[in-house]
Short mmCIF file of C-alpha atoms in Angstrom, two decimals:
data_model
loop_
_atom_site.label_atom_id
_atom_site.label_comp_id
_atom_site.label_asym_id
_atom_site.label_seq_id
_atom_site.Cartn_x
_atom_site.Cartn_y
_atom_site.Cartn_z
CA UNK G 377 27.89 -8.36 21.28
CA UNK G 378 26.52 -10.37 19.24
CA UNK G 379 24.35 -12.69 18.48
CA UNK G 380 24.09 -16.68 16.84
CA UNK G 381 21.73 -17.25 14.21
CA UNK G 382 20.20 -20.49 15.41
CA UNK G 383 18.11 -22.04 12.02
CA UNK G 384 17.89 -25.49 13.30
CA UNK G 385 14.34 -25.56 13.58
CA UNK G 386 14.32 -25.06 10.20
CA UNK G 387 15.04 -29.69 9.39
CA UNK G 388 11.62 -29.75 11.65
CA UNK G 389 9.62 -26.57 10.30
CA UNK G 390 10.10 -26.30 7.02
CA UNK G 391 6.39 -28.20 5.79
CA UNK G 392 4.73 -25.31 7.59
CA UNK G 393 7.04 -22.49 5.48
CA UNK G 394 5.92 -24.34 2.44
CA UNK G 395 2.37 -23.91 3.29
CA UNK G 396 2.86 -20.77 4.02
CA UNK G 397 4.01 -19.59 0.91
CA UNK G 398 1.71 -21.71 -1.34
CA UNK G 399 -1.37 -19.78 0.70
CA UNK G 400 -0.09 -16.28 0.21
CA UNK G 401 0.76 -17.57 -3.23
CA UNK G 402 -2.77 -19.02 -4.20
CA UNK G 403 -4.58 -15.78 -2.28
CA UNK G 404 -2.53 -13.12 -4.85
CA UNK G 405 -3.46 -15.22 -7.46
CA UNK G 406 -7.14 -15.35 -7.07
CA UNK G 407 -6.74 -11.51 -5.61
CA UNK G 408 -4.95 -10.66 -8.11
CA UNK G 409 -7.32 -12.29 -10.97
CA UNK G 410 -10.68 -11.38 -9.42
CA UNK G 411 -9.27 -7.96 -7.87
CA UNK G 412 -8.34 -6.47 -11.80
CA UNK G 413 -11.39 -7.31 -13.21
CA UNK G 414 -14.11 -6.18 -10.37
CA UNK G 415 -11.25 -2.67 -11.44
CA UNK G 416 -12.35 -3.02 -15.18
CA UNK G 417 -15.80 -3.19 -14.26
CA UNK G 418 -15.72 0.33 -11.72
CA UNK G 419 -13.39 1.51 -14.56
CA UNK G 420 -16.43 0.93 -17.18
CA UNK G 421 -18.54 2.38 -14.72
CA UNK G 422 -16.39 5.93 -13.87
CA UNK G 423 -15.82 6.72 -17.07
CA UNK G 424 -18.02 5.11 -19.58
CA UNK G 425 -20.88 3.33 -18.19
CA UNK G 426 -24.54 4.48 -17.06
CA UNK G 427 -24.71 6.91 -14.60
CA UNK G 428 -26.76 6.04 -11.90
CA UNK G 429 -24.17 3.67 -11.14
CA UNK G 430 -21.28 6.17 -10.81
CA UNK G 431 -22.02 7.87 -7.73
CA UNK G 432 -22.23 3.72 -5.22
CA UNK G 433 -19.19 3.04 -7.75
CA UNK G 434 -17.26 6.40 -6.25
CA UNK G 435 -17.93 5.63 -2.55
CA UNK G 436 -17.01 2.14 -3.18
CA UNK G 437 -13.74 3.28 -3.70
CA UNK G 438 -12.95 6.31 -1.92
CA UNK G 439 -14.41 4.03 1.11
CA UNK G 440 -11.23 0.96 0.60
CA UNK G 441 -9.06 3.32 -0.55
CA UNK G 442 -9.56 5.35 2.69
CA UNK G 443 -9.29 2.68 5.19
CA UNK G 444 -6.53 0.06 6.39
CA UNK G 445 -6.78 -3.04 4.72
CA UNK G 446 -6.19 -4.55 8.01
CA UNK G 447 -9.93 -2.99 9.20
CA UNK G 448 -11.11 -4.24 6.29
CA UNK G 449 -10.05 -8.07 6.75
CA UNK G 450 -11.58 -7.45 10.03
CA UNK G 451 -15.08 -6.08 9.27
CA UNK G 452 -15.51 -9.26 7.10
CA UNK G 453 -14.44 -11.47 9.00
CA UNK G 454 -15.64 -10.57 12.24
CA UNK G 455 -18.44 -7.98 11.23
CA UNK G 456 -19.92 -9.84 8.52
CA UNK G 457 -21.20 -13.28 10.08
CA UNK G 458 -23.45 -10.83 12.63
CA UNK G 459 -25.45 -10.27 9.36
CA UNK G 460 -25.19 -14.28 8.95
CA UNK G 461 -22.79 -14.53 6.46
CA UNK G 462 -20.11 -17.09 6.92
CA UNK G 463 -17.19 -17.65 6.17
CA UNK G 464 -13.73 -19.63 6.43
CA UNK G 465 -10.45 -17.23 7.22
CA UNK G 466 -9.06 -18.13 3.69
CA UNK G 467 -12.08 -17.58 1.97
CA UNK G 468 -12.53 -14.07 3.93
CA UNK G 469 -9.09 -13.23 3.11
CA UNK G 470 -9.70 -13.85 -1.17
CA UNK G 471 -12.35 -11.60 -0.39
CA UNK G 472 -10.52 -8.77 1.59
CA UNK G 473 -8.29 -9.05 -1.46
CA UNK G 474 -10.50 -8.37 -4.13
CA UNK G 475 -12.24 -5.92 -2.65
CA UNK G 476 -9.38 -3.81 -1.71
CA UNK G 477 -7.18 -4.25 -4.87
CA UNK G 478 -10.98 -3.60 -7.25
CA UNK G 479 -10.89 -0.07 -5.78
CA UNK G 480 -7.23 0.60 -6.25
CA UNK G 481 -6.99 -1.39 -9.40
CA UNK G 482 -10.25 0.10 -10.66
CA UNK G 483 -8.62 4.08 -10.26
CA UNK G 484 -5.63 2.55 -12.30
CA UNK G 485 -7.23 1.45 -14.78
CA UNK G 486 -9.72 4.76 -15.52
CA UNK G 487 -6.67 6.89 -15.88
CA UNK G 488 -5.97 5.09 -18.50
CA UNK G 489 -9.52 4.57 -19.80
CA UNK G 490 -9.43 8.18 -19.79
CA UNK G 491 -5.76 8.83 -21.53
CA UNK G 492 -7.51 7.05 -24.73
CA UNK G 493 -7.88 9.62 -27.67
CA UNK G 494 -11.13 10.45 -28.68
CA UNK G 495 -10.68 9.54 -32.17
CA UNK G 496 -10.64 5.89 -30.92
CA UNK G 497 -13.85 6.05 -29.71
CA UNK G 498 -15.13 7.82 -32.70
CA UNK G 499 -13.07 5.26 -34.77
CA UNK G 500 -15.55 2.35 -33.34
CA UNK G 501 -18.53 4.08 -33.89
CA UNK G 502 -17.59 4.58 -37.52
CA UNK G 503 -16.79 0.46 -37.85
CA UNK G 504 -20.68 0.32 -36.22
CA UNK G 505 -19.66 -0.95 -33.31
CA UNK G 506 -21.85 -0.04 -30.05
CA UNK G 507 -20.44 1.98 -26.94
CA UNK G 508 -19.59 -1.97 -24.95
CA UNK G 509 -17.45 -2.90 -28.44
CA UNK G 510 -16.02 -0.29 -28.53
CA UNK G 511 -14.57 -0.25 -25.12
CA UNK G 512 -14.06 -3.73 -25.02
CA UNK G 513 -11.97 -4.35 -28.53
CA UNK G 514 -10.60 -0.76 -29.74
CA UNK G 515 -10.20 0.74 -25.65
CA UNK G 516 -9.29 -1.69 -22.82
CA UNK G 517 -6.21 -3.28 -24.29
CA UNK G 518 -4.42 -0.13 -24.84
CA UNK G 519 -5.81 0.79 -21.77
CA UNK G 520 -4.36 -1.87 -19.66
CA UNK G 521 -1.35 -1.46 -21.76
CA UNK G 522 -0.48 1.91 -20.92
CA UNK G 523 -1.27 1.14 -17.22
CA UNK G 524 0.14 -1.87 -16.76
CA UNK G 525 3.72 -0.50 -14.63
CA UNK G 526 1.28 1.14 -12.34
CA UNK G 527 -1.13 -2.05 -12.24
CA UNK G 528 1.85 -4.48 -11.78
CA UNK G 529 2.95 -2.52 -9.03
CA UNK G 530 -0.43 -2.37 -6.87
CA UNK G 531 -0.43 -5.94 -7.01
CA UNK G 532 2.69 -6.53 -5.41
CA UNK G 533 1.94 -3.91 -2.45
CA UNK G 534 -1.26 -6.13 -2.70
CA UNK G 535 1.09 -8.90 -2.12
CA UNK G 536 2.48 -7.85 0.80
CA UNK G 537 -0.32 -6.16 2.29
CA UNK G 538 -1.56 -9.48 2.15
CA UNK G 539 0.93 -10.39 5.54
CA UNK G 540 -1.84 -9.11 7.46
CA UNK G 541 -4.42 -11.97 6.81
CA UNK G 542 -2.75 -14.01 9.45
CA UNK G 543 -4.54 -12.16 11.71
CA UNK G 544 -7.91 -14.19 11.00
CA UNK G 545 -5.71 -17.03 11.37
CA UNK G 546 -5.54 -17.82 7.33
CA UNK G 547 -2.40 -19.59 6.90
CA UNK G 548 0.33 -17.57 4.65
CA UNK G 549 3.80 -16.93 5.46
CA UNK G 550 3.73 -14.67 8.03
CA UNK G 551 1.25 -17.01 9.80
CA UNK G 552 3.95 -19.53 9.68
CA UNK G 553 5.88 -17.19 11.21
CA UNK G 554 4.40 -16.61 14.20
CA UNK G 555 3.64 -20.37 14.35
CA UNK G 556 7.32 -21.39 14.25
CA UNK G 557 8.36 -18.48 16.80
CA UNK G 558 5.48 -19.42 19.17
CA UNK G 559 7.02 -23.09 19.54
CA UNK G 560 10.76 -22.22 19.23
CA UNK G 561 11.08 -18.58 20.51
CA UNK G 562 13.55 -17.87 17.45
CA UNK G 563 11.72 -14.45 16.87
CA UNK G 564 14.07 -13.33 14.80
CA UNK G 565 14.94 -15.65 12.76
CA UNK G 566 11.75 -16.93 11.92
CA UNK G 567 10.47 -13.40 10.95
CA UNK G 568 14.03 -12.90 9.22
CA UNK G 569 13.52 -15.87 6.59
CA UNK G 570 9.92 -15.47 6.23
CA UNK G 571 11.01 -11.32 5.53
CA UNK G 572 13.30 -12.31 2.89
CA UNK G 573 10.80 -15.08 1.47
CA UNK G 574 8.42 -12.37 1.21
CA UNK G 575 11.33 -9.99 -0.49
CA UNK G 576 11.72 -13.03 -3.44
CA UNK G 577 8.39 -13.27 -4.00
CA UNK G 578 7.72 -9.94 -4.23
CA UNK G 579 10.67 -9.49 -7.18
CA UNK G 580 9.51 -13.21 -8.94
CA UNK G 581 5.96 -11.91 -9.01
CA UNK G 582 7.11 -8.25 -11.06
CA UNK G 583 9.07 -10.66 -13.41
CA UNK G 584 6.05 -12.43 -14.01
CA UNK G 585 3.97 -9.59 -14.25
CA UNK G 586 6.42 -8.22 -17.18
CA UNK G 587 5.24 -11.87 -18.54
CA UNK G 588 2.05 -11.13 -18.97
CA UNK G 589 2.65 -7.74 -19.89
CA UNK G 590 4.52 -8.82 -22.73
CA UNK G 591 1.74 -12.08 -23.82
CA UNK G 592 -0.96 -9.67 -23.45
CA UNK G 593 -0.04 -7.01 -25.17
CA UNK G 594 2.58 -8.89 -27.77
CA UNK G 595 4.79 -5.81 -30.04
CA UNK G 596 1.30 -3.34 -30.36
CA UNK G 597 1.95 0.58 -31.01
CA UNK G 598 2.19 2.66 -27.51
CA UNK G 599 -0.86 4.20 -28.73
CA UNK U 794 -23.46 -8.03 32.21
CA UNK U 795 -22.48 -4.98 31.56
CA UNK U 796 -23.94 -2.65 28.64
CA UNK U 797 -22.41 0.01 26.45
CA UNK U 798 -24.21 2.88 24.21
CA UNK U 799 -22.96 3.79 21.05
CA UNK U 800 -21.16 6.75 22.64
CA UNK U 801 -19.29 4.87 24.71
CA UNK U 802 -18.19 2.75 22.19
CA UNK U 803 -17.27 5.74 20.20
CA UNK U 804 -16.16 7.83 23.23
CA UNK U 805 -13.36 4.91 23.50
CA UNK U 806 -12.25 4.98 19.73
CA UNK U 807 -11.84 8.12 18.85
CA UNK U 808 -9.76 8.25 22.46
CA UNK U 809 -7.42 6.06 20.81
CA UNK U 810 -7.38 7.46 17.56
CA UNK U 811 -5.03 10.07 19.31
CA UNK U 812 -2.41 7.88 18.80
CA UNK U 813 -3.78 7.31 15.51
CA UNK U 814 -2.93 10.85 14.88
CA UNK U 815 0.24 11.16 17.13
CA UNK U 816 1.93 8.48 14.99
CA UNK U 817 0.99 9.02 11.85
CA UNK U 818 2.84 12.82 12.53
CA UNK U 819 5.99 11.08 14.48
CA UNK U 820 6.20 8.40 10.96
CA UNK U 821 5.27 11.14 8.36
CA UNK U 822 7.96 13.85 9.79
CA UNK U 823 10.58 11.51 11.16
CA UNK U 824 10.23 9.30 7.91
CA UNK U 825 10.02 12.90 5.41
CA UNK U 826 13.53 14.08 7.03
CA UNK U 827 15.38 10.69 6.59
CA UNK U 828 14.03 10.51 2.86
CA UNK U 829 15.73 13.97 2.65
CA UNK U 830 18.78 12.55 3.37
CA UNK U 831 18.36 9.68 0.72
CA UNK U 832 17.19 11.75 -2.31
CA UNK U 833 20.50 12.91 -1.40
CA UNK U 834 22.14 10.55 -1.76
CA UNK U 835 20.21 9.32 -4.79
CA UNK U 836 20.52 12.21 -6.96
CA UNK U 837 23.94 12.53 -5.89
CA UNK U 838 26.98 11.66 -8.39
CA UNK U 839 28.49 9.54 -5.74
CA UNK U 840 27.63 5.84 -7.07
CA UNK U 841 27.82 4.20 -3.51
CA UNK U 842 25.65 6.52 -2.07
CA UNK U 843 23.00 5.97 -5.15
CA UNK U 844 23.16 2.00 -5.11
CA UNK U 845 22.76 1.84 -1.31
CA UNK U 846 19.42 3.97 -2.07
CA UNK U 847 18.29 1.79 -4.36
CA UNK U 848 19.14 -1.74 -2.06
CA UNK U 849 17.26 0.56 0.74
CA UNK U 850 14.09 1.08 -1.44
CA UNK U 851 14.17 -2.60 -2.81
CA UNK U 852 14.52 -4.19 0.48
CA UNK U 853 11.53 -1.67 2.41
CA UNK U 854 9.52 -1.37 -0.52
CA UNK U 855 9.65 -5.03 -1.34
CA UNK U 856 8.69 -6.68 1.86
CA UNK U 857 5.44 -6.51 4.10
CA UNK U 858 5.44 -3.97 7.10
CA UNK U 859 3.90 -5.98 9.12
CA UNK U 860 7.26 -8.33 8.69
CA UNK U 861 9.47 -4.71 9.07
CA UNK U 862 7.27 -3.80 12.37
CA UNK U 863 8.07 -7.71 13.58
CA UNK U 864 12.05 -7.29 13.05
CA UNK U 865 12.12 -4.38 14.98
CA UNK U 866 10.25 -5.09 17.64
CA UNK U 867 12.16 -8.68 18.32
CA UNK U 868 15.15 -7.64 16.20
CA UNK U 869 16.34 -4.76 18.53
CA UNK U 870 15.52 -7.35 21.32
CA UNK U 871 18.12 -9.45 20.32
CA UNK U 872 20.80 -6.67 21.43
CA UNK U 873 19.91 -7.05 24.97
CA UNK U 874 17.02 -3.09 24.69
CA UNK U 875 13.80 -4.00 25.82
CA UNK U 876 12.26 -2.72 22.79
CA UNK U 877 8.39 -0.92 23.73
CA UNK U 878 5.47 -0.89 21.13
CA UNK U 879 6.02 2.44 20.31
CA UNK U 880 9.63 2.23 19.87
CA UNK U 881 9.47 -0.42 17.84
CA UNK U 882 6.10 0.91 15.42
CA UNK U 883 7.83 4.38 15.13
CA UNK U 884 10.87 3.23 13.83
CA UNK U 885 9.88 1.17 11.91
CA UNK U 886 7.42 3.17 10.10
CA UNK U 887 9.88 5.98 9.55
CA UNK U 888 11.83 3.18 7.91
CA UNK U 889 9.53 2.21 6.07
CA UNK U 890 8.29 6.43 5.02
CA UNK U 891 11.41 7.14 4.04
CA UNK U 892 11.31 4.49 1.37
CA UNK U 893 8.61 5.25 -0.65
CA UNK U 894 9.31 9.25 -0.13
CA UNK U 895 12.73 9.62 -1.58
CA UNK U 896 10.94 7.31 -4.62
CA UNK U 897 8.54 9.66 -5.17
CA UNK U 898 10.66 12.36 -4.65
CA UNK U 899 13.16 10.99 -6.96
CA UNK U 900 10.46 11.01 -9.75
CA UNK U 901 10.28 14.94 -8.88
CA UNK U 902 13.41 16.02 -9.61
CA UNK U 903 13.74 13.50 -12.57
CA UNK U 904 10.77 15.11 -13.59
CA UNK U 905 12.64 18.66 -14.76
CA UNK U 906 13.63 18.92 -17.52
CA UNK U 907 17.27 18.43 -18.54
CA UNK U 908 17.34 21.89 -20.56
CA UNK U 909 17.10 23.40 -16.99
CA UNK U 910 20.10 21.33 -16.04
CA UNK U 911 22.46 22.39 -18.71
CA UNK U 912 20.82 26.37 -19.05
CA UNK U 913 21.87 26.48 -14.78
CA UNK U 914 25.27 25.51 -16.10
CA UNK U 915 25.65 27.78 -18.80
CA UNK U 916 25.30 30.55 -16.44
CA UNK U 917 27.82 29.39 -14.48
CA UNK U 918 26.07 28.07 -11.27
CA UNK U 919 27.44 24.71 -9.17
CA UNK U 920 25.57 21.67 -8.44
CA UNK U 921 24.25 23.42 -5.19
CA UNK U 922 23.02 26.27 -6.42
CA UNK U 923 21.91 24.69 -9.92
CA UNK U 924 19.64 22.74 -7.26
CA UNK U 925 19.03 25.52 -4.92
CA UNK U 926 17.11 27.83 -7.32
CA UNK U 927 16.44 26.07 -9.79
CA UNK U 928 15.67 22.66 -10.20
CA UNK U 929 14.29 22.15 -6.37
CA UNK U 930 11.87 25.21 -6.98
CA UNK U 931 10.03 23.19 -9.88
CA UNK U 932 10.72 20.11 -8.31
CA UNK U 933 8.77 20.68 -5.09
CA UNK U 934 5.73 22.13 -6.73
CA UNK U 935 5.20 18.67 -8.51
CA UNK U 936 6.17 16.73 -5.41
CA UNK U 937 3.48 18.67 -2.97
CA UNK U 938 0.56 16.40 -4.45
CA UNK U 939 1.98 12.59 -4.50
CA UNK U 940 3.44 13.62 -1.16
CA UNK U 941 -0.03 14.85 0.49
CA UNK U 942 -1.86 11.69 -1.14
CA UNK U 943 0.83 9.29 0.15
CA UNK U 944 0.51 10.87 4.07
CA UNK U 945 -3.44 8.69 3.70
CA UNK U 946 -0.88 5.27 2.84
CA UNK U 947 1.52 6.44 6.41
CA UNK U 948 -2.27 6.59 8.45
CA UNK U 949 -3.48 3.68 6.71
CA UNK U 950 -0.23 1.68 7.51
CA UNK U 951 -0.27 2.78 11.55
CA UNK U 952 -2.65 0.22 11.69
CA UNK U 953 -0.67 -2.32 11.86
CA UNK U 954 1.02 -1.13 14.60
CA UNK U 955 -1.45 -2.63 16.74
CA UNK U 956 -0.51 -5.85 15.64
CA UNK U 957 2.35 -5.62 18.09
CA UNK U 958 0.77 -4.20 20.50
CA UNK U 959 0.66 -0.65 20.05
CA UNK U 960 -3.03 0.47 21.25
CA UNK U 961 -4.08 2.87 18.26
CA UNK U 962 -7.35 3.23 16.98
CA UNK U 963 -7.28 -0.70 15.64
CA UNK U 964 -6.09 -1.90 18.46
CA UNK U 965 -8.58 0.18 20.51
CA UNK U 966 -11.42 -2.17 17.98
CA UNK U 967 -10.41 -4.83 18.73
CA UNK U 968 -10.50 -3.84 22.60
CA UNK U 969 -14.00 -2.84 22.45
CA UNK U 970 -15.04 -5.29 20.07
CA UNK U 971 -13.75 -7.81 23.02
CA UNK U 972 -16.26 -5.55 25.10
CA UNK U 973 -19.23 -5.42 23.57
CA UNK U 974 -19.68 -8.66 21.20
CA UNK U 975 -20.27 -6.07 18.29
CA UNK U 976 -17.77 -6.50 15.48
CA UNK U 977 -20.13 -5.18 13.30
CA UNK U 978 -20.82 -1.84 14.80
CA UNK U 979 -17.28 -1.48 15.88
CA UNK U 980 -15.11 -2.38 13.19
CA UNK U 981 -17.35 -0.07 11.08
CA UNK U 982 -16.82 2.91 12.52
CA UNK U 983 -13.31 2.46 13.20
CA UNK U 984 -13.25 2.50 9.36
CA UNK U 985 -15.43 5.78 9.26
CA UNK U 986 -12.60 7.40 11.46
CA UNK U 987 -10.26 5.92 9.12
CA UNK U 988 -11.85 7.70 6.68
CA UNK U 989 -12.49 10.58 8.59
CA UNK U 990 -8.99 10.62 9.05
CA UNK U 991 -7.33 9.70 5.06
CA UNK U 992 -9.86 11.35 2.77
CA UNK U 993 -9.51 14.72 3.89
CA UNK U 994 -5.85 14.21 2.93
CA UNK U 995 -6.84 11.89 -0.40
CA UNK U 996 -8.87 15.43 -1.84
CA UNK U 997 -6.73 17.76 -1.03
CA UNK U 998 -4.22 15.69 -3.17
CA UNK U 999 -6.17 15.77 -6.18
CA UNK U 1000 -6.82 19.31 -5.26
CA UNK U 1001 -3.99 20.49 -5.15
CA UNK U 1002 -2.65 18.35 -8.42
CA UNK U 1003 -5.28 20.40 -10.18
CA UNK U 1004 -4.65 24.34 -8.94
CA UNK U 1005 -0.14 23.54 -9.41
CA UNK U 1006 -1.09 22.00 -12.77
CA UNK U 1007 -3.17 24.52 -14.18
CA UNK U 1008 -0.06 27.19 -13.47
CA UNK U 1009 2.10 24.64 -14.36
CA UNK U 1010 -0.19 25.68 -17.55
CA UNK U 1011 -0.11 29.26 -17.44
CA UNK U 1012 3.48 29.98 -17.14
#
């Protein structure tokens, strides 16, 4: 049998899709920024920070990495209000993304830090830098450079994973797709179109992250 | 109003967790078999096969699993097939798993030093023999830890099938929440059950990595 695609609804519904696209991009940007910052903090704690802080950080990382993002999202949005923490759908979605990316990027960045030759720390110390200054000026940037490709793919994975925030009614691309299919009953068309949108977004994000990498690490030696 | 004890909640969640386990196994085994077939094309000599697999991987790694589930669920319906949620869930997860496994495994095959190919060629081995006796045994050793590690992603991926209506652990969490009005407890327990399923896999992946690497160094 042949199926006839019907995209006549696009004229009416493209603003909904555009709004969804903007929301997904916003979520990704904010989530990435704070998520990677949290990841750097975790990586510092695990490899160089005070010993008493390490067990809670390890517990956080293991817990997040071994549970589905969807459940983390539900726990934050539905579960936390019973402790008196109320938030909007968007805030809950961002928080879930930050917490999720924080755990994954923490592990990735730690690998970068631990691949730093010992001599680098000693060199920092010999310049009378404190441990934190050495980390900040000597270790962190080369470590980030080393793991940038892995970190980039993780950020793309988190962006794609954000599709489930539609389940708490955050109005992202998937939310737009669900909205359109409930109004027009053109389920396949709306999901087909939005899937293509995600694919483009993933390609664009990967290019953008490559660009950010080149800005952050201009012509630095790999080691 | 009916009251639910903690045990009532936990028992219902554990019963539903069976389906998470079944779906994970189906996806992982099915995805593994499909992944092997794709790997054969990906590292083969035919250009068309390699490009096909590259496109396949790009498509399935570059779009959300949730969208793939929706498309499987609604897409097959277009052809007049009545798609039950479990079929769409299994199909989408198998396709998705294969896309990741083929990339992981390709990396492992390519990690085998070029000299190994040349050495086996100099012994007069053909392509199949090189693969069978020299390359794959070494690649498999490298592949085990990341493959076990990826199984965690599969278990977590099954959570999304709740959205198209497959009743597994996550869906049960939602249903039980709606009955008990205790989202904090229920989703907390759901998270703990997922953790109990995934953490042993993560841990064994780490242990295997250490073991196989040590063995490798002693060679």
